[in-house]
Tab-separated table of C-alpha atoms and ligand atoms in Angstrom:
chain	number	residue	atom	x	y	z
A	1	UNK	CA	-30.542	-7.965	33.484
A	2	UNK	CA	-30.430	-7.224	29.953
A	3	UNK	CA	-28.601	-9.813	27.407
A	4	UNK	CA	-25.405	-9.648	26.094
A	5	UNK	CA	-25.495	-8.632	22.248
A	6	UNK	CA	-23.997	-11.632	20.203
A	7	UNK	CA	-22.921	-11.173	16.384
A	8	UNK	CA	-20.798	-13.028	14.187
A	9	UNK	CA	-18.456	-11.376	11.612
A	10	UNK	CA	-17.046	-13.558	8.652
A	11	UNK	CA	-14.071	-12.303	6.464
A	12	UNK	CA	-13.580	-12.990	2.886
A	13	UNK	CA	-10.283	-13.211	0.542
A	14	UNK	CA	-7.230	-11.410	1.621
A	15	UNK	CA	-8.888	-10.229	5.113
A	16	UNK	CA	-8.698	-13.875	6.261
A	17	UNK	CA	-4.965	-12.862	6.376
A	18	UNK	CA	-5.667	-10.559	9.228
A	19	UNK	CA	-8.727	-12.141	11.126
A	20	UNK	CA	-10.765	-15.500	11.073
A	21	UNK	CA	-14.517	-15.464	11.454
A	22	UNK	CA	-15.718	-14.917	14.808
A	23	UNK	CA	-18.592	-14.334	17.273
A	24	UNK	CA	-18.526	-11.340	19.487
A	25	UNK	CA	-20.308	-10.482	22.548
A	26	UNK	CA	-20.704	-7.181	23.505
A	27	UNK	CA	-22.095	-5.547	26.742
A	28	UNK	CA	-25.978	-4.682	26.398
A	29	UNK	CA	-26.869	-0.798	26.107
A	30	UNK	CA	-23.690	0.199	24.430
A	31	UNK	CA	-24.089	1.345	20.841
A	32	UNK	CA	-21.406	-0.190	18.917
A	33	UNK	CA	-20.933	0.325	15.351
A	34	UNK	CA	-19.884	-2.270	12.606
A	35	UNK	CA	-16.720	-0.634	11.906
A	36	UNK	CA	-15.672	-0.756	15.761
A	37	UNK	CA	-16.438	-4.354	15.850
A	38	UNK	CA	-14.458	-5.324	12.672
A	39	UNK	CA	-11.412	-2.956	13.626
A	40	UNK	CA	-11.500	-4.906	17.125
A	41	UNK	CA	-11.090	-8.119	15.325
A	42	UNK	CA	-7.895	-6.778	13.725
A	43	UNK	CA	-8.876	-5.553	10.424
A	44	UNK	CA	-8.259	-1.849	9.686
A	45	UNK	CA	-11.215	-0.021	8.184
A	46	UNK	CA	-8.805	0.626	5.109
A	47	UNK	CA	-8.822	-3.170	4.062
A	48	UNK	CA	-12.806	-3.219	3.937
A	49	UNK	CA	-14.451	-2.575	0.603
A	50	UNK	CA	-18.169	-3.681	1.743
A	51	UNK	CA	-20.170	-5.403	4.017
A	52	UNK	CA	-23.140	-7.299	3.868
A	53	UNK	CA	-26.200	-8.099	6.495
A	54	UNK	CA	-28.565	-10.762	5.640
A	55	UNK	CA	-27.674	-10.314	1.911
A	56	UNK	CA	-28.015	-6.418	1.986
A	57	UNK	CA	-25.259	-4.102	1.952
A	58	UNK	CA	-24.700	-1.860	5.131
A	59	UNK	CA	-22.654	1.033	6.042
A	60	UNK	CA	-19.760	1.222	8.817
A	61	UNK	CA	-21.964	3.227	11.210
A	62	UNK	CA	-24.436	0.508	11.166
A	63	UNK	CA	-25.128	-0.315	15.039
A	64	UNK	CA	-24.825	-3.939	15.688
A	65	UNK	CA	-27.834	-5.703	17.139
A	66	UNK	CA	-28.091	-9.289	18.699
A	67	UNK	CA	-28.150	-12.168	16.415
A	68	UNK	CA	-26.930	-10.389	13.151
A	69	UNK	CA	-24.531	-12.166	10.852
A	70	UNK	CA	-21.950	-9.827	8.972
A	71	UNK	CA	-20.012	-10.779	6.100
A	72	UNK	CA	-16.885	-8.459	5.301
A	73	UNK	CA	-15.137	-8.096	1.856
A	74	UNK	CA	-11.788	-6.772	0.781
A	75	UNK	CA	-11.081	-4.728	-2.495
A	76	UNK	CA	-12.723	-6.253	-5.582
A	77	UNK	CA	-13.938	-5.790	-8.853
A	78	UNK	CA	-17.407	-6.440	-8.118
A	79	UNK	CA	-19.824	-3.908	-8.939
A	80	UNK	CA	-21.265	-2.461	-5.644
A	81	UNK	CA	-23.472	0.445	-5.401
A	82	UNK	CA	-21.450	3.420	-5.014
A	83	UNK	CA	-23.173	4.444	-1.487
A	84	UNK	CA	-21.929	1.131	0.043
A	85	UNK	CA	-18.228	1.356	-1.208
A	86	UNK	CA	-16.650	1.696	2.209
A	87	UNK	CA	-12.997	2.379	1.071
A	88	UNK	CA	-12.855	4.418	-2.174
A	89	UNK	CA	-10.865	3.397	-5.097
A	90	UNK	CA	-7.520	5.215	-5.592
A	91	UNK	CA	-7.707	7.087	-8.495
A	92	UNK	CA	-4.877	7.700	-10.893
A	93	UNK	CA	-1.211	6.883	-10.594
A	94	UNK	CA	-0.784	5.424	-7.073
A	95	UNK	CA	1.646	7.154	-4.778
A	96	UNK	CA	2.897	5.602	-1.700
A	97	UNK	CA	4.079	6.262	1.785
A	98	UNK	CA	5.679	3.421	3.722
A	99	UNK	CA	6.564	2.983	7.578
A	100	UNK	CA	10.181	2.629	8.633
A	101	UNK	CA	10.186	-0.951	8.511
A	102	UNK	CA	9.408	-1.355	5.038
A	103	UNK	CA	12.840	0.036	3.386
A	104	UNK	CA	13.497	-2.796	1.304
A	105	UNK	CA	10.070	-2.256	-0.526
A	106	UNK	CA	10.525	1.263	-0.864
A	107	UNK	CA	13.754	0.949	-2.700
A	108	UNK	CA	12.398	-1.692	-4.881
A	109	UNK	CA	9.297	0.543	-5.861
A	110	UNK	CA	11.566	3.260	-6.735
A	111	UNK	CA	13.583	1.219	-8.755
A	112	UNK	CA	10.165	0.379	-10.824
A	113	UNK	CA	9.658	4.250	-10.912
A	114	UNK	CA	6.660	4.016	-8.376
A	115	UNK	CA	6.480	7.105	-6.174
A	116	UNK	CA	7.513	5.784	-2.640
A	117	UNK	CA	8.023	8.105	0.091
A	118	UNK	CA	10.017	6.613	2.999
A	119	UNK	CA	11.991	7.528	6.160
A	120	UNK	CA	9.270	9.217	8.644
A	121	UNK	CA	9.379	7.517	11.683
A	122	UNK	CA	6.504	8.802	13.828
A	123	UNK	CA	2.992	7.316	12.906
A	124	UNK	CA	1.254	10.524	13.182
A	125	UNK	CA	3.460	12.255	10.931
A	126	UNK	CA	3.026	9.377	7.982
A	127	UNK	CA	-0.771	9.762	8.474
A	128	UNK	CA	-0.626	13.636	8.259
A	129	UNK	CA	1.370	13.669	5.257
A	130	UNK	CA	-0.622	10.993	3.657
A	131	UNK	CA	-3.534	12.980	4.258
A	132	UNK	CA	-2.101	16.252	2.738
A	133	UNK	CA	-0.743	14.696	-0.223
A	134	UNK	CA	-3.370	11.740	-1.073
A	135	UNK	CA	-0.973	9.280	-0.442
A	136	UNK	CA	-1.452	5.243	0.295
A	137	UNK	CA	0.010	4.406	3.508
A	138	UNK	CA	2.034	0.722	3.361
A	139	UNK	CA	2.427	-0.555	6.971
A	140	UNK	CA	2.778	-3.702	9.039
A	141	UNK	CA	1.130	-1.732	11.681
A	142	UNK	CA	-2.721	-2.240	12.020
A	143	UNK	CA	-2.883	0.300	14.823
A	144	UNK	CA	-1.661	3.260	12.368
A	145	UNK	CA	-4.520	2.352	9.750
A	146	UNK	CA	-7.238	2.032	12.424
A	147	UNK	CA	-6.925	5.734	13.009
A	148	UNK	CA	-9.951	7.547	11.271
A	149	UNK	CA	-7.777	9.879	9.520
A	150	UNK	CA	-6.377	7.333	7.185
A	151	UNK	CA	-8.224	7.114	3.902
A	152	UNK	CA	-5.805	4.927	1.860
A	153	UNK	CA	-3.817	2.111	3.628
A	154	UNK	CA	-3.057	-1.527	3.056
A	155	UNK	CA	-1.362	-4.137	5.583
A	156	UNK	CA	1.607	-5.401	3.789
A	157	UNK	CA	1.442	-9.335	4.676
A	158	UNK	CA	4.617	-10.829	3.502
A	159	UNK	CA	7.735	-10.188	5.513
A	160	UNK	CA	10.199	-10.428	2.623
A	161	UNK	CA	10.753	-7.415	0.346
A	162	UNK	CA	10.512	-9.190	-3.159
A	163	UNK	CA	7.235	-10.823	-1.967
A	164	UNK	CA	6.082	-7.481	-0.552
A	165	UNK	CA	6.691	-6.026	-4.162
A	166	UNK	CA	4.714	-8.741	-5.726
A	167	UNK	CA	1.857	-8.236	-3.213
A	168	UNK	CA	1.656	-4.434	-3.597
A	169	UNK	CA	1.921	-4.689	-7.280
A	170	UNK	CA	-0.821	-7.052	-7.721
A	171	UNK	CA	-3.145	-5.231	-5.163
A	172	UNK	CA	-2.609	-1.850	-6.931
A	173	UNK	CA	-2.127	-2.946	-10.345
A	174	UNK	CA	1.260	-1.205	-10.560
A	175	UNK	CA	2.238	-3.206	-13.557
A	176	UNK	CA	0.775	-0.270	-15.606
A	177	UNK	CA	2.678	2.134	-13.952
A	178	UNK	CA	6.113	0.458	-14.237
A	179	UNK	CA	8.790	2.908	-15.328
A	180	UNK	CA	12.004	1.614	-14.727
A	181	UNK	CA	15.242	3.714	-13.786
A	182	UNK	CA	13.179	6.775	-13.553
A	183	UNK	CA	13.478	7.576	-9.904
A	184	UNK	CA	16.239	7.632	-7.492
A	185	UNK	CA	16.741	4.744	-5.394
A	186	UNK	CA	17.761	6.936	-2.379
A	187	UNK	CA	15.333	10.021	-2.277
A	188	UNK	CA	12.730	9.309	-4.381
A	189	UNK	CA	13.387	12.121	-6.807
A	190	UNK	CA	12.903	11.854	-10.379
A	191	UNK	CA	15.824	11.346	-12.805
A	192	UNK	CA	16.531	13.503	-15.559
A	193	UNK	CA	18.714	12.927	-18.489
A	194	UNK	CA	21.834	14.949	-18.308
A	195	UNK	CA	24.682	15.558	-20.877
A	196	UNK	CA	27.945	13.660	-20.207
A	197	UNK	CA	29.928	17.020	-20.636
A	198	UNK	CA	28.362	18.889	-17.793
A	199	UNK	CA	29.202	16.039	-15.115
A	200	UNK	CA	32.744	15.132	-16.108
A	201	UNK	CA	34.104	16.189	-12.746
A	202	UNK	CA	31.683	14.102	-10.886
A	203	UNK	CA	32.028	10.497	-12.250
A	204	UNK	CA	35.050	8.189	-11.988
A	205	UNK	CA	37.477	8.081	-14.724
A	206	UNK	CA	36.671	4.174	-15.888
A	207	UNK	CA	32.768	5.201	-15.889
A	208	UNK	CA	33.751	8.255	-18.337
A	209	UNK	CA	35.534	5.774	-20.924
A	210	UNK	CA	32.594	3.214	-20.770
A	211	UNK	CA	29.208	5.218	-20.522
A	212	UNK	CA	27.864	8.062	-22.641
A	213	UNK	CA	24.149	8.096	-21.017
A	214	UNK	CA	23.797	9.540	-17.790
A	215	UNK	CA	20.623	10.765	-15.686
A	216	UNK	CA	20.607	12.864	-12.460
A	217	UNK	CA	18.576	12.962	-9.403
A	218	UNK	CA	16.463	16.198	-9.444
A	219	UNK	CA	16.543	15.864	-5.555
A	220	UNK	CA	19.841	14.752	-4.396
A	221	UNK	CA	21.564	15.147	-7.815
A	222	UNK	CA	23.066	11.462	-7.333
A	223	UNK	CA	24.309	10.781	-10.865
A	224	UNK	CA	23.171	7.193	-12.458
A	225	UNK	CA	24.590	5.550	-15.493
A	226	UNK	CA	24.256	2.036	-16.844
A	227	UNK	CA	26.556	-1.137	-16.043
A	228	UNK	CA	26.338	-4.626	-14.101
A	229	UNK	CA	24.190	-3.343	-11.559
A	230	UNK	CA	21.823	-2.007	-14.041
A	231	UNK	CA	21.708	-5.470	-15.738
A	232	UNK	CA	20.842	-7.278	-12.470
A	233	UNK	CA	18.122	-5.053	-11.756
A	234	UNK	CA	16.698	-5.400	-15.384
A	235	UNK	CA	16.769	-9.115	-14.871
A	236	UNK	CA	14.961	-8.548	-11.327
A	237	UNK	CA	12.386	-6.358	-13.110
A	238	UNK	CA	11.756	-8.983	-15.780
A	239	UNK	CA	11.057	-11.716	-13.182
A	240	UNK	CA	8.676	-9.531	-11.098
A	241	UNK	CA	6.891	-8.887	-14.246
A	242	UNK	CA	5.955	-12.433	-14.397
A	243	UNK	CA	4.361	-12.379	-10.983
A	244	UNK	CA	2.228	-9.359	-11.248
B	301	LIG	ZN1	18.184	11.241	-5.142
């Protein structure tokens, strides 16, 4: 009888939130890639930046062999030869699509001016839209990111929206892209300035007396103006900036 294949996989950095180092045992005669082994331990491929085996870089399609020890690393600023970077870095302004459990985070991102598509329920449709529009999937569902169609994705660790915002802002260096009050919290549309005279029939009497600057959502036409809510949000944004 052929011996079973035993390998060990050690995770580093933020990947230890998702899985612990482990020996795994595979049936002999089955060609298993290191990618399959890593995903089986609960770490989606989108979280893996590079892998080493005995100090040498390997790719996802490496077939594992008995006795091997793999080290698996998350996104980092280390200089890795390009062909061994397993998750491409996202270029340009980050744009997200969020699963249906992350509504609070979606609202916070929009408040900060970050593109945050939200509202699609089915996983397959989220994956399809992400692929067509080059969006980063934010989710708490590991299964979704194990789908090989997913190019960019991140498992949100925290359960609390404010912590989630800090976490995602750090991971994607969003600070450079913050542009508060330029995006509609309801629909993700861009806000455009609009003259007060054009919307007089659409705002309450009291608001008319108190404010002169307005903007309108290019998507749902909701009208925005300053006020106590605005000040509260400003304080929130200042606080977030301290952590990211
Ligand atoms: Zn809107």
